[in-house]
Amino acid sequence: MSVGDVKRAIDGATEMFRAWEEEYDIALSPSIHFTGGEPFLYRGMWDAVSYARAQGIGVAILTNGTLITAEDAARAAELRIMDIQVSLEGPPAVHDGIRGEGSFAAAVLGARLLARAGNTVSANMTLSRLNIGVIKETAAVARESGFSAMGLSRLVPCGTGEGLKNDMLAPEEIRSAFAMIPELSDASFEIASGDPLLRVLTGPPPKPDCRLALSGCSAGFSGITIISDGSVMPCRRMGIKIGNVLETPLREIWSTSDLLWQLRHRSSYQGKCGKCLYWPSCRGCRAVAYACSQAAGKPDIFADDPQCWLPQT
């Protein structure tokens, strides 16, 4: 997509948000997350980000941190980017073992440049067998390197991570990792996760007769992905295309896609997830479920999340 195409996509999102506010008398706080691949490789990134901010939309940037310059840091601060997330997979040796020699030093330099310019910078650690034993050490390194927070996410065996399926964690390992979050967090450094399975640890289940999604996995519910050719997907970690914003308005895709509506309804989920009391607030990670079912030769976006630790009901 050209910068003009990206701006038109932003216009489509803005129009959708404003229509919702007017038609349903609600106040929204919409955001656009620029990611990739690596967003700092896109020459028109700052032009697109500036355009989104001018529309009053919050912006976050997800990056590996290695290409950030002092000029980028200053621009981000000027535009008041709400969060810049830099991948941090562990202490130097672990991070470089996963992302390549020298990548830790480059990522930390980028994070420090951003922090010194006054930006909010968070680290993101993708949990796998390659780094499950160094969560505490990674949090300590992140604090020392100028990060103000750290997020924990799960490995999705798709794209460049497809060959790492055997490095995925067992359900109880995921549970133990998420249970460490309160212990590692404090007022000056927050550890968090947007993973839907965290709902199982942090609150009671919703009413059992609820048939529509209330929160949890963002696919088809609270987020949408537009990739570089304008194609729309329920999640950036799924290769399932449901339309294209260069051909169809985003609001039309959001409101008429059969797949998105199926993702929102409990009746689509026939296994353990569909029977679970936590379904309305969790639904499992659809990207993990889809990638693992695909690896098993039976691709199913509504498959059970294989890393859920709850027993079969």
Short mmCIF file of C-alpha atoms in Angstrom, two decimals:
data_model
loop_
_atom_site.label_atom_id
_atom_site.label_comp_id
_atom_site.label_asym_id
_atom_site.label_seq_id
_atom_site.Cartn_x
_atom_site.Cartn_y
_atom_site.Cartn_z
CA MET A 1 0.00 0.00 0.00
CA SER A 2 1.18 3.49 -0.79
CA VAL A 3 1.03 6.16 1.90
CA GLY A 4 -2.10 7.45 0.18
CA ASP A 5 -3.66 3.99 0.44
CA VAL A 6 -2.79 3.82 4.14
CA LYS A 7 -4.34 7.24 4.73
CA ARG A 8 -7.52 6.17 2.96
CA ALA A 9 -7.64 3.08 5.18
CA ILE A 10 -7.28 5.36 8.21
CA ASP A 11 -10.14 7.48 6.84
CA GLY A 12 -12.28 4.35 6.62
CA ALA A 13 -11.52 3.45 10.22
CA THR A 14 -12.18 7.02 11.38
CA GLU A 15 -15.52 7.11 9.58
CA MET A 16 -16.51 3.81 11.21
CA PHE A 17 -15.57 5.02 14.69
CA ARG A 18 -17.45 8.31 14.29
CA ALA A 19 -20.54 6.55 12.93
CA TRP A 20 -20.59 4.20 15.91
CA GLU A 21 -20.31 7.13 18.32
CA GLU A 22 -23.19 8.99 16.65
CA GLU A 23 -25.49 6.03 16.05
CA TYR A 24 -25.04 4.32 19.41
CA ASP A 25 -24.36 7.40 21.58
CA ILE A 26 -21.09 6.01 22.93
CA ALA A 27 -17.63 7.47 23.42
CA LEU A 28 -14.74 5.51 21.92
CA SER A 29 -10.97 5.60 22.41
CA PRO A 30 -9.86 4.02 19.13
CA SER A 31 -6.26 3.13 18.39
CA ILE A 32 -4.19 1.95 15.46
CA HIS A 33 -1.14 -0.23 16.04
CA PHE A 34 1.54 0.02 13.37
CA THR A 35 3.49 -3.21 13.15
CA GLY A 36 4.89 -5.67 10.63
CA GLY A 37 7.25 -7.24 9.86
CA GLU A 38 9.16 -4.17 10.91
CA PRO A 39 7.29 -0.84 10.63
CA PHE A 40 10.48 1.25 10.62
CA LEU A 41 11.33 -0.26 7.21
CA TYR A 42 8.30 1.51 5.72
CA ARG A 43 9.46 4.89 4.47
CA GLY A 44 6.05 6.47 4.83
CA MET A 45 5.49 5.35 8.40
CA TRP A 46 5.76 8.73 10.09
CA ASP A 47 3.53 10.33 7.44
CA ALA A 48 0.87 7.68 8.12
CA VAL A 49 1.28 7.94 11.89
CA SER A 50 0.98 11.73 11.77
CA TYR A 51 -2.20 11.42 9.72
CA ALA A 52 -3.75 9.03 12.24
CA ARG A 53 -2.87 11.32 15.14
CA ALA A 54 -4.41 14.28 13.29
CA GLN A 55 -7.68 12.33 13.21
CA GLY A 56 -7.55 12.02 16.98
CA ILE A 57 -6.70 8.31 16.91
CA GLY A 58 -4.28 6.89 19.47
CA VAL A 59 -1.23 5.22 17.98
CA ALA A 60 1.03 2.43 19.19
CA ILE A 61 4.06 1.07 17.35
CA LEU A 62 5.33 -2.52 17.64
CA THR A 63 8.96 -2.87 16.58
CA ASN A 64 12.12 -4.91 17.08
CA GLY A 65 13.80 -1.65 18.12
CA THR A 66 16.96 -2.11 16.06
CA LEU A 67 16.37 0.66 13.50
CA ILE A 68 15.29 3.48 15.82
CA THR A 69 17.28 6.71 15.61
CA ALA A 70 17.34 9.81 17.81
CA GLU A 71 15.24 11.53 15.12
CA ASP A 72 12.64 8.75 15.33
CA ALA A 73 12.54 9.07 19.11
CA ALA A 74 12.00 12.82 18.91
CA ARG A 75 9.26 12.41 16.29
CA ALA A 76 7.46 9.84 18.40
CA ALA A 77 7.51 12.15 21.40
CA GLU A 78 6.28 15.06 19.31
CA LEU A 79 3.33 13.00 18.07
CA ARG A 80 2.61 11.67 21.58
CA ILE A 81 2.61 8.01 20.64
CA MET A 82 0.78 6.20 23.43
CA ASP A 83 3.11 3.19 23.50
CA ILE A 84 6.11 1.86 21.62
CA GLN A 85 6.57 -1.84 22.15
CA VAL A 86 10.03 -3.31 21.60
CA SER A 87 10.57 -7.08 21.44
CA LEU A 88 12.83 -8.31 24.25
CA GLU A 89 13.16 -12.08 24.41
CA GLY A 90 15.53 -12.31 27.37
CA PRO A 91 18.97 -11.26 28.62
CA PRO A 92 21.61 -10.64 25.90
CA ALA A 93 22.59 -14.24 25.14
CA VAL A 94 18.99 -15.50 25.06
CA HIS A 95 17.70 -12.60 22.98
CA ASP A 96 20.55 -12.85 20.46
CA GLY A 97 20.08 -16.62 20.28
CA ILE A 98 16.50 -16.06 19.17
CA ARG A 99 16.75 -12.87 17.10
CA GLY A 100 20.35 -12.83 15.88
CA GLU A 101 23.78 -11.71 17.05
CA GLY A 102 23.88 -8.04 18.09
CA SER A 103 20.10 -7.63 18.10
CA PHE A 104 19.91 -7.22 21.89
CA ALA A 105 22.32 -4.28 21.95
CA ALA A 106 20.55 -2.63 19.02
CA ALA A 107 17.09 -3.10 20.58
CA VAL A 108 18.17 -1.73 23.95
CA LEU A 109 19.84 1.27 22.29
CA GLY A 110 16.58 1.98 20.46
CA ALA A 111 14.59 1.68 23.68
CA ARG A 112 16.93 4.04 25.52
CA LEU A 113 16.73 6.63 22.75
CA LEU A 114 12.94 6.49 22.93
CA ALA A 115 12.84 6.72 26.73
CA ARG A 116 15.29 9.64 26.85
CA ALA A 117 13.08 11.54 24.42
CA GLY A 118 10.14 11.11 26.80
CA ASN A 119 8.32 8.22 25.14
CA THR A 120 6.52 5.40 26.90
CA VAL A 121 8.41 2.25 25.95
CA SER A 122 7.35 -1.28 26.85
CA ALA A 123 9.13 -4.57 26.28
CA ASN A 124 7.37 -7.61 24.90
CA MET A 125 8.56 -11.12 25.69
CA THR A 126 7.22 -13.99 23.58
CA LEU A 127 7.15 -17.03 25.84
CA SER A 128 8.54 -20.35 24.66
CA ARG A 129 10.90 -23.10 25.80
CA LEU A 130 13.71 -20.87 24.57
CA ASN A 131 13.18 -18.32 27.35
CA ILE A 132 10.66 -19.60 29.92
CA GLY A 133 13.39 -19.86 32.57
CA VAL A 134 14.49 -16.22 32.36
CA ILE A 135 11.30 -14.21 32.89
CA LYS A 136 12.59 -12.61 36.10
CA GLU A 137 15.98 -11.84 34.53
CA THR A 138 14.28 -10.33 31.49
CA ALA A 139 12.13 -8.08 33.67
CA ALA A 140 15.26 -6.90 35.51
CA VAL A 141 17.05 -6.20 32.23
CA ALA A 142 14.03 -4.30 30.93
CA ARG A 143 13.92 -2.08 34.04
CA GLU A 144 17.62 -1.31 33.73
CA SER A 145 17.29 -0.51 30.02
CA GLY A 146 14.66 2.21 30.38
CA PHE A 147 11.48 0.26 29.70
CA SER A 148 8.51 1.30 31.82
CA ALA A 149 6.61 -1.98 31.45
CA MET A 150 6.84 -5.49 30.03
CA GLY A 151 4.24 -7.63 28.33
CA LEU A 152 4.12 -11.42 28.13
CA SER A 153 2.72 -13.03 25.01
CA ARG A 154 2.53 -16.56 23.71
CA LEU A 155 4.40 -18.00 20.76
CA VAL A 156 2.10 -18.48 17.77
CA PRO A 157 3.65 -21.06 15.41
CA CYS A 158 2.96 -19.19 12.19
CA GLY A 159 5.05 -17.22 9.71
CA THR A 160 8.70 -17.16 10.74
CA GLY A 161 7.69 -18.91 13.97
CA GLU A 162 6.16 -21.90 12.19
CA GLY A 163 9.25 -24.01 12.81
CA LEU A 164 9.09 -23.35 16.56
CA LYS A 165 5.98 -25.43 17.28
CA ASN A 166 8.00 -27.87 19.38
CA ASP A 167 9.13 -24.93 21.53
CA MET A 168 5.59 -24.05 22.59
CA LEU A 169 4.91 -24.29 26.31
CA ALA A 170 2.65 -26.80 28.04
CA PRO A 171 -0.58 -25.46 29.60
CA GLU A 172 0.73 -25.55 33.18
CA GLU A 173 3.90 -23.72 32.11
CA ILE A 174 1.77 -20.93 30.64
CA ARG A 175 -0.30 -20.80 33.82
CA SER A 176 2.81 -20.57 35.99
CA ALA A 177 4.26 -17.79 33.82
CA PHE A 178 1.07 -15.71 34.01
CA ALA A 179 0.85 -16.31 37.75
CA MET A 180 4.20 -14.53 38.13
CA ILE A 181 2.76 -11.23 36.86
CA PRO A 182 1.60 -9.82 40.24
CA GLU A 183 4.89 -10.81 41.87
CA LEU A 184 7.01 -9.02 39.26
CA SER A 185 4.90 -5.86 38.94
CA ASP A 186 5.02 -2.72 41.02
CA ALA A 187 4.03 0.93 40.71
CA SER A 188 7.14 1.82 38.69
CA PHE A 189 7.23 -1.20 36.38
CA GLU A 190 4.14 -3.07 35.26
CA ILE A 191 4.14 -6.62 33.94
CA ALA A 192 0.99 -7.40 31.96
CA SER A 193 -0.48 -9.58 29.25
CA GLY A 194 -3.33 -9.18 26.82
CA ASP A 195 -3.63 -12.94 26.44
CA PRO A 196 -7.25 -14.14 26.72
CA LEU A 197 -6.27 -17.02 29.03
CA LEU A 198 -5.32 -14.45 31.66
CA ARG A 199 -9.06 -13.90 32.19
CA VAL A 200 -9.22 -17.38 33.70
CA LEU A 201 -6.77 -16.32 36.42
CA THR A 202 -8.04 -12.84 37.15
CA GLY A 203 -11.79 -13.06 37.54
CA PRO A 204 -14.92 -15.17 37.89
CA PRO A 205 -16.65 -16.46 34.76
CA PRO A 206 -19.50 -14.44 33.22
CA LYS A 207 -23.09 -15.67 33.25
CA PRO A 208 -23.15 -19.17 31.78
CA ASP A 209 -25.98 -18.41 29.34
CA CYS A 210 -24.02 -15.65 27.56
CA ARG A 211 -23.85 -16.48 23.85
CA LEU A 212 -21.92 -13.46 22.56
CA ALA A 213 -18.28 -12.50 23.19
CA LEU A 214 -17.78 -9.84 25.88
CA SER A 215 -13.97 -9.59 25.83
CA GLY A 216 -10.99 -11.91 25.52
CA CYS A 217 -9.44 -12.73 22.15
CA SER A 218 -9.60 -9.64 19.96
CA ALA A 219 -10.18 -11.50 16.68
CA GLY A 220 -13.50 -10.33 15.27
CA PHE A 221 -14.38 -8.55 18.50
CA SER A 222 -12.16 -5.61 19.43
CA GLY A 223 -9.55 -5.59 16.69
CA ILE A 224 -8.93 -6.11 13.00
CA THR A 225 -5.77 -6.36 10.91
CA ILE A 226 -5.00 -4.67 7.60
CA ILE A 227 -1.89 -6.05 5.92
CA SER A 228 0.39 -4.43 3.36
CA ASP A 229 -1.73 -5.15 0.26
CA GLY A 230 -4.95 -3.88 1.89
CA SER A 231 -6.25 -7.34 2.79
CA VAL A 232 -8.19 -7.59 6.04
CA MET A 233 -7.74 -10.47 8.50
CA PRO A 234 -9.33 -11.20 11.91
CA CYS A 235 -5.82 -11.26 13.43
CA ARG A 236 -2.35 -10.50 12.14
CA ARG A 237 -1.23 -14.00 13.07
CA MET A 238 -3.81 -15.65 10.83
CA GLY A 239 -3.45 -15.97 7.09
CA ILE A 240 -7.23 -15.84 6.58
CA LYS A 241 -8.36 -12.93 4.38
CA ILE A 242 -11.94 -11.68 4.67
CA GLY A 243 -11.84 -8.65 2.36
CA ASN A 244 -9.70 -5.75 1.14
CA VAL A 245 -10.00 -2.09 2.15
CA LEU A 246 -8.83 -0.99 -1.32
CA GLU A 247 -12.04 -2.52 -2.67
CA THR A 248 -14.58 -2.48 0.22
CA PRO A 249 -15.14 0.00 3.08
CA LEU A 250 -13.78 -1.26 6.39
CA ARG A 251 -17.13 -0.84 8.13
CA GLU A 252 -18.82 -3.05 5.53
CA ILE A 253 -16.19 -5.76 6.02
CA TRP A 254 -16.49 -5.51 9.83
CA SER A 255 -20.29 -5.71 9.85
CA THR A 256 -20.94 -8.24 7.08
CA SER A 257 -18.11 -10.79 7.27
CA ASP A 258 -19.57 -14.22 8.03
CA LEU A 259 -16.31 -15.31 9.66
CA LEU A 260 -16.21 -12.33 12.01
CA TRP A 261 -19.79 -12.99 13.11
CA GLN A 262 -18.98 -16.65 13.66
CA LEU A 263 -16.03 -15.64 15.85
CA ARG A 264 -18.41 -13.58 18.00
CA HIS A 265 -20.93 -16.40 18.62
CA ARG A 266 -20.50 -19.27 21.08
CA SER A 267 -22.34 -21.67 18.73
CA SER A 268 -19.31 -21.69 16.39
CA TYR A 269 -17.12 -23.30 19.06
CA GLN A 270 -17.97 -27.00 19.31
CA GLY A 271 -15.20 -28.31 21.59
CA LYS A 272 -13.90 -27.54 25.07
CA CYS A 273 -13.79 -23.77 24.43
CA GLY A 274 -17.45 -23.65 23.41
CA LYS A 275 -18.54 -25.39 26.64
CA CYS A 276 -16.30 -23.35 28.93
CA LEU A 277 -17.83 -20.97 31.49
CA TYR A 278 -15.12 -18.45 30.59
CA TRP A 279 -15.92 -18.45 26.86
CA PRO A 280 -17.52 -14.95 26.80
CA SER A 281 -14.45 -13.36 28.41
CA CYS A 282 -11.74 -15.56 26.88
CA ARG A 283 -12.53 -17.79 23.83
CA GLY A 284 -8.87 -18.89 23.89
CA CYS A 285 -6.32 -17.46 21.48
CA ARG A 286 -7.80 -18.07 18.03
CA ALA A 287 -4.39 -17.62 16.37
CA VAL A 288 -2.77 -20.31 18.54
CA ALA A 289 -5.76 -22.63 18.04
CA TYR A 290 -5.73 -22.13 14.27
CA ALA A 291 -1.96 -22.49 13.85
CA CYS A 292 -1.80 -25.67 15.93
CA SER A 293 -4.81 -27.27 14.23
CA GLN A 294 -3.29 -26.36 10.87
CA ALA A 295 0.02 -27.97 11.86
CA ALA A 296 -1.94 -31.11 12.75
CA GLY A 297 -3.43 -31.16 9.25
CA LYS A 298 -6.93 -30.07 10.33
CA PRO A 299 -7.03 -26.24 10.14
CA ASP A 300 -9.89 -24.93 12.27
CA ILE A 301 -10.17 -21.36 13.50
CA PHE A 302 -12.66 -22.57 16.15
CA ALA A 303 -10.45 -25.36 17.50
CA ASP A 304 -9.69 -25.58 21.21
CA ASP A 305 -6.79 -23.52 22.52
CA PRO A 306 -4.21 -26.27 23.16
CA GLN A 307 -2.47 -24.30 25.93
CA CYS A 308 -5.50 -23.86 28.16
CA TRP A 309 -4.99 -25.53 31.53
CA LEU A 310 -8.66 -25.88 32.49
CA PRO A 311 -9.99 -29.46 32.51
CA GLN A 312 -12.44 -30.71 29.92
CA THR A 313 -16.02 -29.90 30.98
#
